[in-house]
Amino acid sequence: MEKPASVAPVDGSTVAVRKALTEHESSSRLVVQRGLFTGPTPLVKDDLYATIVKGRAHRERFVVHLEKGATVDTDTYFGRFAASYFQRWTTVTEVQLQFRHENDSNATVLLRASDSAGNARTLSTRVLEGSGTTSLAATLDTFVDGGTLWAEFTAVDGQLTIRDLEWTVPAPPVIRPAAIAICTFNRADDCAATVAAIAGDDGMVAGIDAVYVVDQGTDHVSDRELFTDVASRLGDKLVYIRQPNLGGAGGFTRGMFEVSAINEHANLILMDDDILCEPETVLRMNAFANVTVEPTLVGAQMLYLMNPEHLHVSAEEADLSKLRAGRWAAGSKHDANLLKKKRQQNKRVDAGYNAWWSCLIPAEVIAQIGLPLPLFFQWDDIEYGIRARANGFVTVTLPNAGVWHADFHWKDRDDWAKYFSVRNSLIVAALHSDFDARSLSRQMARDIAQYLVSMQYGLAFTMIRGIEDFLEGPKILEDGGMAVLKSIRAERGQFPETVKHPASDMPGIRSSDLVTRHAGFEPKKNRIDLVLGKRAAFQWLGRTIPGIASIPAAEAHWWHVSLFDHAVVTDASQSGVRIRKRDKEKASELSARAAKLLARFRQEAAETQSEYRRAAPQLTSRENWARLYS
């Protein structure tokens, strides 16, 4: 099939996009949230959008039909209005709920609210007589610490239809231009589906001036018929770019690179290629960013793709003293079933950063702090959020704005990605923390020891390589990560337990040889080092439980696996198993290498930290990224 010109790879923004990315005239009211009653796909439960409290009702995307006696409310994840966040972070002091109704007899609407503890109250009521348009207003002056708004409709004496429900606020003098940037690498079908979801919402797309698709793969999304169809719908708004694989950092940065060159007052929404996209989330993030007191990074929450009614976490932060990301911000909900009222988020939760599964970045931030670091993969979004806050730009993770992303607990961490996680966490800590070398050394030594006693020699090696390359200094980032990606994958191949096997075909093992072994109690925090030392000694001496242990993924804790010298461990993806076997020679070799490396780390950490800090302005410059893109 011949592709239209708009799908052909381009070197930069089209003329049409350059003309479109300008400030827009504003009306008196800004739609910040639309009332939805069903999800974008049958995979998503409609009760995330509206609840049929009693009686019978029929739900459509933007319409709900209530039969006589029925009550429907929007006290749901996507149905609530985040009053606390608007009062805290925006110029908005009042919000209006407006909708069209069609009814042949009396009906009622209640405007309801919660406080930070989840206690509900009614702010106002209205009797709906006949068909027409009704609006109710609420003042945003009692929601600083938390609280939301929602609507409750009851068809009293007959049928009631509600449509075109909108939450509006006073509009700013001008509306900022907005663009979406999607980074993709050999996920052509996923990317085409995401772009199609965006293009399928005319109301949302009307507020978007450009959609950048940055294709870094060899299986091009432009070869998909769905993408070609979508391109014709988006027309000049679509900009399709091909470039070398520079990882997520390079793909997302390309969107930032292009948009910030056109307009320093634009909103850029970064979006993963493999999410299940809720287009309404884009509208909500963009609208919120138009009324913030100052330029603000606005992130979407992550919902689990395999368990769509579960929230990953309300907001995240990083603990650089322990090289840990994805820490739950104070007051956060985690793995919360959003269909349960008690699990809804009422408290305002402040984020340290927002991952780039979907995150809006104002171009003013890029102009002041520069572009991301060329980290290839992992921690690039974290570093940027931390750097932004250090320069006065906060991140707001907006509740009731979410996308579905692959569940993290279904990903096995014994993977090449661990290299980038280790190396890049050290770089970020060097740039943005006191970087206590002794404390970090102890932490990393403990992690490596746990991998070794777990017979994860390849994972220990991967971590060691990440530390070694950190100590090489900023030069390791010169090519954006392409070379090391290839080498780390090849080097991990020498470790048999890094290979995943089908559960029905395990080399050298009969199913009858396996004995399922469940974990006992987890060691207390004050005894972890003692237990770790004991496990290491027993592994070294071969004082392990005989036989081949079969260990479920959820039971594969270091303190349990290390009891054996031969174990078949289910991969976290549940698609196969890993075979771990005690290897005293490898354990000895890696232990010695790690000890020598960590001694070197303690000696060189301060100077290496200074090197990264001196190099950061150049690494994040437009000139450096232009070099990488060329």
XYZ file of C-alpha atoms in Angstrom:
630
model
C 0.000 0.000 0.000
C 1.336 3.404 -0.932
C 1.768 5.675 2.055
C 0.518 9.273 2.058
C 3.160 11.971 2.205
C 2.359 12.735 5.853
C 3.641 9.300 6.881
C 7.004 9.625 5.167
C 9.965 10.045 7.526
C 10.898 13.677 8.082
C 13.947 15.440 9.438
C 12.000 17.888 11.564
C 8.666 19.568 12.087
C 6.501 20.251 9.086
C 5.605 23.803 8.093
C 2.000 23.134 9.108
C 3.036 22.098 12.617
C 5.213 25.170 13.006
C 2.237 27.350 12.158
C -0.087 25.422 14.465
C 2.109 25.542 17.571
C 1.083 29.041 18.554
C -1.047 30.372 21.394
C -4.791 30.059 20.795
C -7.635 32.440 21.572
C -9.577 31.523 24.661
C -13.308 31.368 25.313
C -14.793 32.327 28.670
C -14.783 28.769 30.015
C -12.210 25.977 29.711
C -13.323 22.340 29.681
C -11.013 20.589 32.136
C -12.870 17.274 32.327
C -15.598 15.539 30.376
C -18.146 13.135 31.784
C -17.497 9.623 30.504
C -19.703 6.644 31.254
C -17.789 3.814 29.552
C -14.131 3.094 28.837
C -12.262 3.200 25.531
C -12.378 -0.609 25.232
C -14.402 -3.522 26.671
C -11.214 -4.541 28.531
C -11.934 -1.702 30.963
C -14.803 -1.964 33.419
C -17.435 0.741 33.053
C -17.606 1.153 36.832
C -14.303 3.035 36.610
C -16.357 5.791 34.955
C -19.820 5.717 36.529
C -21.675 3.528 39.003
C -25.262 2.363 38.732
C -26.153 2.738 42.406
C -29.658 1.307 42.010
C -32.120 0.474 39.283
C -31.253 0.008 35.642
C -29.286 2.252 33.316
C -27.621 2.016 29.916
C -24.183 3.575 29.476
C -22.546 4.979 26.345
C -19.222 6.802 26.091
C -20.639 10.316 26.667
C -24.278 9.471 27.447
C -26.112 7.594 30.184
C -29.788 6.596 30.074
C -31.515 5.992 33.404
C -34.775 4.092 33.753
C -37.399 5.159 36.272
C -36.104 4.899 39.840
C -32.456 4.475 38.853
C -29.537 6.346 40.417
C -26.155 6.801 38.750
C -23.173 8.615 40.222
C -19.709 9.564 39.027
C -17.977 8.887 42.340
C -15.441 6.785 40.428
C -11.817 6.965 39.306
C -12.492 8.725 36.005
C -15.745 10.330 37.174
C -14.401 12.400 40.042
C -13.110 15.965 39.711
C -9.775 16.478 41.518
C -10.844 19.534 43.506
C -7.876 19.439 45.885
C -5.339 19.527 43.059
C -7.038 22.467 41.358
C -7.216 24.450 44.605
C -3.558 23.741 45.467
C -1.817 24.090 42.105
C -3.958 26.287 39.844
C -5.505 29.750 39.655
C -8.985 28.219 39.676
C -11.316 29.221 42.526
C -14.604 27.852 41.195
C -15.735 25.025 38.935
C -18.996 24.441 37.106
C -20.653 21.129 36.323
C -22.746 21.456 33.181
C -24.765 18.860 31.255
C -27.739 18.364 28.967
C -30.665 16.337 30.226
C -33.714 14.779 28.605
C -36.492 13.670 30.911
C -40.277 13.450 30.724
C -40.822 13.847 34.467
C -38.997 14.851 37.627
C -35.373 13.928 38.169
C -32.657 15.187 40.491
C -28.946 15.907 40.411
C -26.722 16.283 43.452
C -23.286 17.871 43.440
C -21.328 15.865 45.991
C -17.908 16.289 47.579
C -15.439 14.416 49.758
C -12.793 15.660 52.161
C -9.261 14.354 52.649
C -10.566 11.525 54.866
C -13.152 10.426 52.304
C -16.187 11.744 54.188
C -18.950 12.664 51.733
C -21.228 15.693 51.750
C -23.761 17.298 49.402
C -22.917 20.796 48.176
C -26.030 21.529 46.124
C -29.077 19.898 44.540
C -31.266 20.633 41.546
C -34.601 19.290 40.322
C -34.534 18.568 36.593
C -37.873 19.340 34.973
C -38.175 18.636 31.272
C -35.247 18.778 28.838
C -32.528 21.395 28.784
C -29.104 22.344 30.070
C -28.295 22.580 33.758
C -25.215 23.776 35.590
C -24.129 23.677 39.214
C -21.145 25.511 40.682
C -18.736 24.786 43.506
C -16.223 27.050 45.173
C -12.780 25.517 45.574
C -11.928 26.751 49.064
C -12.137 23.693 51.324
C -9.920 21.148 49.558
C -6.281 21.989 50.283
C -5.372 18.665 51.900
C -7.693 16.575 49.798
C -11.167 16.010 48.465
C -13.004 15.550 45.189
C -16.298 16.444 43.505
C -18.768 14.269 41.639
C -22.385 14.191 40.439
C -25.291 11.927 41.400
C -28.321 11.588 39.125
C -31.691 10.026 39.990
C -34.593 9.384 37.608
C -37.470 9.927 40.061
C -40.720 9.534 38.108
C -39.578 8.507 34.649
C -36.639 8.033 32.326
C -33.657 10.389 32.342
C -30.844 10.856 29.824
C -27.658 12.768 30.664
C -25.245 13.774 27.907
C -22.389 16.221 27.218
C -21.384 16.450 30.848
C -18.473 18.850 31.352
C -16.521 20.338 34.216
C -15.429 23.861 33.278
C -13.370 26.595 34.896
C -12.664 30.229 33.974
C -10.336 30.118 30.990
C -6.894 31.742 30.993
C -6.287 34.683 28.605
C -4.755 32.364 25.990
C -4.628 28.598 25.508
C -1.160 27.112 25.186
C -0.251 25.103 22.080
C 0.036 21.393 22.746
C 1.733 18.405 21.152
C 2.023 14.697 21.872
C 5.287 12.766 21.407
C 5.266 8.965 21.250
C 8.518 7.024 21.245
C 8.492 3.535 19.722
C 10.931 0.693 19.090
C 9.692 -2.395 17.231
C 6.238 -2.223 18.762
C 4.584 -1.199 15.536
C 1.170 -2.699 16.282
C 1.052 -1.242 19.796
C 2.138 2.179 18.585
C -0.390 2.217 15.749
C -3.145 1.316 18.229
C -2.101 4.123 20.588
C -2.071 6.705 17.809
C -5.443 5.404 16.616
C -6.894 5.834 20.116
C -5.719 9.441 20.131
C -7.054 10.164 16.652
C -10.393 8.555 17.530
C -11.325 11.245 20.056
C -12.253 14.313 18.015
C -12.932 16.454 21.080
C -9.495 15.803 22.549
C -7.626 16.075 19.241
C -9.188 19.502 18.642
C -6.979 20.791 21.474
C -3.799 19.127 20.176
C -1.708 20.836 17.503
C 0.753 18.054 16.675
C 1.378 14.351 17.230
C 5.012 13.272 16.898
C 5.803 9.599 16.394
C 9.516 8.934 16.859
C 10.285 5.524 15.362
C 13.660 4.048 16.391
C 13.027 0.484 15.282
C 13.470 -1.702 12.226
C 9.834 -2.840 12.158
C 8.380 0.501 11.179
C 5.016 1.622 12.457
C 4.488 3.399 9.143
C 4.172 -0.040 7.520
C 0.968 -0.741 9.412
C -2.311 -0.186 7.577
C -3.922 1.127 10.768
C -1.246 3.791 11.076
C -1.727 4.806 7.450
C -5.455 5.196 8.064
C -4.803 7.241 11.192
C -2.326 9.439 9.321
C -5.024 10.493 6.899
C -7.292 11.411 9.828
C -4.652 13.455 11.652
C -3.419 15.083 8.454
C -0.821 17.794 8.989
C -0.908 17.268 12.752
C 1.079 14.035 12.396
C 4.863 14.214 12.248
C 6.588 10.863 11.735
C 10.329 10.740 12.457
C 12.812 7.886 12.087
C 16.118 7.912 13.917
C 18.718 5.496 15.354
C 17.751 3.634 18.507
C 18.672 5.932 21.373
C 16.315 4.281 23.828
C 13.398 5.887 25.560
C 15.555 8.849 26.532
C 16.481 9.544 22.923
C 12.973 9.008 21.600
C 11.195 11.233 24.092
C 13.909 13.852 23.946
C 13.388 14.108 20.182
C 9.849 15.309 20.801
C 11.110 17.810 23.375
C 13.899 18.863 20.993
C 11.448 19.571 18.155
C 8.622 21.248 20.061
C 10.794 23.499 22.239
C 12.507 24.785 19.105
C 9.159 25.974 17.753
C 7.491 27.485 20.814
C 8.802 28.035 24.337
C 5.268 28.210 25.737
C 3.940 24.886 24.474
C 2.773 21.828 26.390
C 4.432 18.578 25.313
C 2.808 15.309 26.379
C 5.176 12.329 26.347
C 3.506 8.961 25.919
C 4.670 5.331 25.765
C 3.877 3.351 22.636
C 2.526 0.267 24.407
C 0.024 1.772 26.814
C -3.708 1.345 26.625
C -4.548 4.984 26.061
C -7.469 6.816 27.630
C -7.705 9.935 25.391
C -9.577 11.818 28.107
C -6.392 11.737 30.178
C -4.606 13.820 27.547
C -7.368 16.431 27.660
C -7.263 16.581 31.461
C -3.476 16.921 31.726
C -3.401 19.599 29.046
C -6.295 21.563 30.562
C -4.764 21.400 34.045
C -1.426 22.678 32.708
C -3.204 25.656 31.168
C -4.380 26.931 34.559
C -1.444 26.156 36.866
C 0.009 29.080 38.772
C 3.395 28.494 37.131
C 4.745 26.040 34.532
C 4.199 22.578 36.007
C 4.999 19.035 34.935
C 1.676 17.178 34.918
C 1.738 13.384 34.986
C -0.857 10.684 34.560
C -1.208 7.849 37.005
C -0.511 4.272 35.919
C -3.176 1.609 36.039
C -2.282 -2.050 35.551
C -2.812 -3.354 32.034
C -3.479 -6.925 33.150
C -5.645 -5.822 36.086
C -7.247 -2.667 34.661
C -9.150 -1.674 37.790
C -5.952 -1.488 39.887
C -3.939 1.689 40.446
C -0.158 1.248 40.540
C 0.521 4.132 42.912
C -0.890 7.609 43.577
C 2.481 9.329 43.188
C 6.154 8.397 43.252
C 9.496 9.669 44.475
C 13.071 8.387 44.486
C 15.386 7.581 47.382
C 18.808 8.481 46.009
C 20.559 7.484 49.230
C 19.580 3.879 48.454
C 19.468 4.136 44.642
C 15.791 3.229 44.732
C 13.116 4.550 42.385
C 9.370 4.058 42.475
C 9.056 4.790 46.184
C 5.485 5.569 47.208
C 5.005 9.214 48.079
C 3.542 9.891 51.527
C -0.177 9.182 51.617
C -0.165 7.200 48.376
C -2.453 4.369 47.510
C -0.629 1.362 46.048
C -2.066 -1.546 44.083
C -5.488 -0.170 44.979
C -8.637 -1.747 43.569
C -10.343 1.371 42.296
C -13.757 -0.280 42.227
C -13.738 -0.293 46.033
C -14.832 3.039 47.475
C -12.482 2.722 50.446
C -9.506 2.421 48.096
C -10.159 5.678 46.266
C -7.666 8.506 46.604
C -9.005 11.414 48.632
C -5.800 12.871 50.075
C -3.699 15.171 47.943
C -0.402 13.382 47.331
C 2.662 15.302 46.172
C 4.985 13.632 43.664
C 8.748 13.762 43.292
C 8.557 12.900 39.607
C 6.222 11.199 37.128
C 7.258 8.393 34.816
C 6.926 9.048 31.116
C 4.217 6.489 30.369
C 2.283 9.765 30.074
C 3.645 13.065 31.330
C 3.233 16.679 30.232
C 6.290 18.934 30.208
C 5.964 22.676 29.557
C 8.490 24.035 27.076
C 9.497 26.708 29.626
C 11.007 23.931 31.715
C 13.069 22.712 28.755
C 14.229 26.254 28.014
C 15.469 26.742 31.580
C 16.909 23.353 32.579
C 17.832 21.825 29.237
C 16.990 18.482 27.692
C 17.212 15.051 29.384
C 20.459 13.188 29.881
C 21.335 10.654 27.138
C 20.874 7.720 29.525
C 19.260 5.520 26.850
C 16.866 3.806 29.216
C 15.849 3.908 32.889
C 16.026 6.882 35.272
C 15.928 9.528 32.511
C 12.411 10.577 33.545
C 13.339 10.451 37.234
C 16.412 12.615 36.737
C 14.436 15.149 34.740
C 11.738 15.425 37.405
C 14.333 15.874 40.145
C 16.239 18.449 38.096
C 13.029 20.324 37.322
C 12.086 20.549 40.997
C 15.582 21.758 41.892
C 14.987 24.585 39.420
C 11.573 25.520 40.793
C 9.256 23.385 38.635
C 7.107 20.891 40.524
C 5.531 17.695 39.234
C 1.848 17.022 39.850
C 0.605 13.461 39.349
C -3.032 14.127 38.547
C -5.571 11.658 39.952
C -8.486 10.744 37.698
C -6.063 10.979 34.770
C -4.582 7.576 34.049
C -3.328 5.209 31.378
C -2.920 1.443 31.464
C 0.672 0.218 31.381
C 2.235 -3.253 31.637
C 2.274 -4.427 35.266
C 5.775 -4.129 36.721
C 5.460 -7.257 38.850
C 5.088 -9.280 35.646
C 8.582 -8.234 34.529
C 11.575 -10.248 35.722
C 14.386 -8.031 36.953
C 17.087 -10.504 35.872
C 17.399 -8.694 32.573
C 19.809 -6.503 30.606
C 17.803 -3.471 31.764
C 19.371 -3.915 35.203
C 22.620 -2.538 33.803
C 20.991 0.774 32.903
C 19.089 0.899 36.175
C 22.294 0.544 38.201
C 24.515 2.801 36.109
C 21.910 5.510 35.678
C 20.797 5.519 39.306
C 24.404 6.217 40.264
C 24.602 9.040 37.730
C 21.389 10.599 39.038
C 22.548 10.240 42.642
C 25.874 11.835 41.734
C 24.089 14.809 40.190
C 21.382 15.341 42.782
C 22.473 14.028 46.188
C 25.268 14.167 48.729
C 26.484 10.879 47.272
C 27.789 9.185 50.393
C 30.249 6.701 48.868
C 30.551 4.485 51.948
C 26.815 4.167 52.449
C 26.205 3.511 48.755
C 29.026 0.976 48.708
C 27.446 -0.959 51.572
C 24.075 -0.888 49.838
C 25.488 -2.172 46.550
C 27.573 -4.831 48.297
C 24.447 -6.125 49.996
C 22.543 -6.223 46.691
C 25.333 -8.101 44.919
C 25.665 -10.558 47.804
C 21.943 -11.285 47.690
C 22.162 -12.022 43.957
C 25.138 -14.330 44.487
C 23.537 -16.385 47.239
C 20.422 -16.595 45.055
C 22.612 -18.111 42.319
C 21.814 -15.150 40.040
C 25.381 -14.770 38.848
C 24.371 -13.013 35.646
C 22.400 -10.437 37.599
C 25.340 -9.818 39.934
C 27.584 -9.446 36.885
C 25.131 -7.016 35.290
C 25.157 -4.847 38.401
C 28.949 -4.923 38.576
C 29.154 -3.808 34.940
C 26.820 -0.918 35.676
C 29.031 0.296 38.529
C 32.181 -0.115 36.431
C 30.775 1.967 33.612
C 29.568 4.650 36.013
C 33.178 5.039 37.129
C 34.232 5.507 33.503
C 32.628 8.912 33.769
C 30.533 10.952 31.320
C 32.284 9.526 28.264
C 30.149 6.398 28.662
C 27.187 8.489 27.467
C 28.843 9.757 24.300
C 26.905 7.490 21.938
C 23.618 7.589 23.836
C 23.897 3.941 24.924
C 23.741 2.049 21.646
C 27.047 0.180 21.965
C 26.680 -0.896 25.583
C 23.191 -2.259 24.923
C 24.623 -4.735 22.452
C 27.602 -5.667 24.627
C 25.699 -6.174 27.884
C 23.251 -8.502 26.180
C 26.106 -10.561 24.758
C 28.036 -10.657 28.041
C 25.023 -11.908 29.990
C 24.896 -14.904 27.655
C 27.726 -16.601 29.569
C 25.422 -17.101 32.554
C 23.011 -20.019 32.042
C 20.456 -18.860 34.604
C 19.728 -15.725 32.568
C 18.108 -17.928 29.912
C 14.376 -18.537 30.127
C 13.146 -22.049 29.311
C 9.630 -23.403 28.698
C 8.299 -25.029 31.844
C 7.637 -28.152 29.797
C 11.201 -28.429 28.469
C 13.895 -27.848 31.094
C 17.344 -29.027 29.969
C 18.616 -31.951 32.055
C 15.674 -31.881 34.461
C 12.724 -34.233 34.693
C 9.492 -32.879 36.118
C 9.514 -35.769 38.578
C 12.795 -34.429 40.008
C 11.174 -31.205 41.152
C 9.884 -30.558 44.641
C 7.922 -27.346 45.201
C 9.438 -25.336 48.028
C 7.555 -22.421 49.556
C 9.248 -19.667 51.496
C 9.077 -19.332 55.234
C 9.122 -16.137 57.249
C 11.074 -13.151 55.989
C 14.070 -12.182 58.152
C 13.591 -9.198 60.415
C 15.290 -6.002 59.274
C 17.817 -6.078 62.104
C 18.840 -9.614 61.154
C 19.134 -9.299 57.368
C 22.929 -8.982 57.308
C 23.266 -11.889 59.740
C 21.024 -14.124 57.622
C 22.813 -13.025 54.443
C 26.180 -13.940 55.916
C 24.874 -17.313 57.033
C 23.385 -18.060 53.610
C 26.651 -17.092 51.909
C 28.636 -19.405 54.193
C 26.280 -22.321 53.609
C 26.388 -21.753 49.839
C 30.174 -21.683 49.946
C 30.388 -24.853 52.026
C 27.675 -26.657 50.094
C 25.521 -27.011 53.188
C 22.325 -26.727 51.148
C 19.070 -28.669 50.944
C 19.470 -31.545 48.470
C 17.282 -32.064 45.420
C 15.956 -29.648 42.831
C 13.668 -27.036 44.301
C 10.752 -25.695 42.265
C 10.103 -22.161 43.450
C 7.177 -19.951 42.352
C 8.058 -16.406 41.310
C 6.312 -14.915 44.340
C 8.419 -17.119 46.651
C 11.794 -16.429 45.002
C 13.274 -14.297 47.787
C 17.052 -14.377 48.174
C 16.762 -15.719 51.703
C 14.701 -18.662 50.425
C 16.352 -19.575 47.114
C 19.763 -19.533 48.792
C 18.784 -22.552 50.900
C 19.282 -24.738 47.809
C 22.061 -25.378 45.331
C 19.750 -26.238 42.431
C 16.469 -24.445 41.811
C 13.959 -23.969 39.038
C 12.432 -20.537 39.544
C 9.357 -19.340 37.697
C 10.046 -16.211 35.643
C 8.032 -13.211 36.819
C 6.387 -13.068 33.396
C 4.966 -16.559 34.018
C 6.046 -17.456 30.471
C 8.805 -19.873 31.536
C 11.384 -20.754 34.161
C 15.026 -19.975 35.013
C 17.361 -22.749 36.146
C 19.730 -21.671 38.891
C 22.598 -23.870 40.000
C 25.263 -23.242 42.620
C 28.610 -22.409 41.018
C 31.308 -21.847 43.629
C 33.875 -20.740 41.049
C 31.659 -18.034 39.591
C 30.583 -16.896 43.024
C 34.222 -16.570 44.078
C 35.204 -14.736 40.912
C 32.318 -12.274 41.077
C 32.779 -11.707 44.814
C 36.419 -10.773 44.312
C 35.587 -8.541 41.364
C 32.842 -6.789 43.330
C 35.051 -6.250 46.389
C 37.804 -4.709 44.277
C 35.303 -2.575 42.386
C 33.589 -1.237 45.480
C 36.932 -0.323 47.028
C 37.670 1.611 43.858
C 34.203 3.175 44.026
C 34.864 4.518 47.514
C 38.139 6.042 46.352
C 36.895 7.546 43.079
C 33.256 8.430 43.818
C 33.876 12.085 44.718
C 35.903 12.834 41.598
C 33.495 10.900 39.386
C 30.620 12.891 40.875
C 32.421 16.120 39.980
C 32.991 14.889 36.432
C 29.297 14.220 35.871
C 28.315 17.568 37.354
C 30.754 19.399 35.100
C 29.551 17.469 32.060
C 25.808 17.764 32.709
C 25.253 21.094 30.895
C 26.912 19.764 27.754
C 25.207 16.363 27.949
C 21.756 17.969 28.166
C 22.391 20.618 25.521
C 20.631 20.893 22.172
C 24.019 20.640 20.482
C 24.744 17.259 22.049
C 21.363 15.848 21.130
C 21.616 17.241 17.586
C 24.927 15.367 17.288
C 23.324 12.131 18.478
C 20.383 12.507 16.106
C 22.651 13.104 13.156
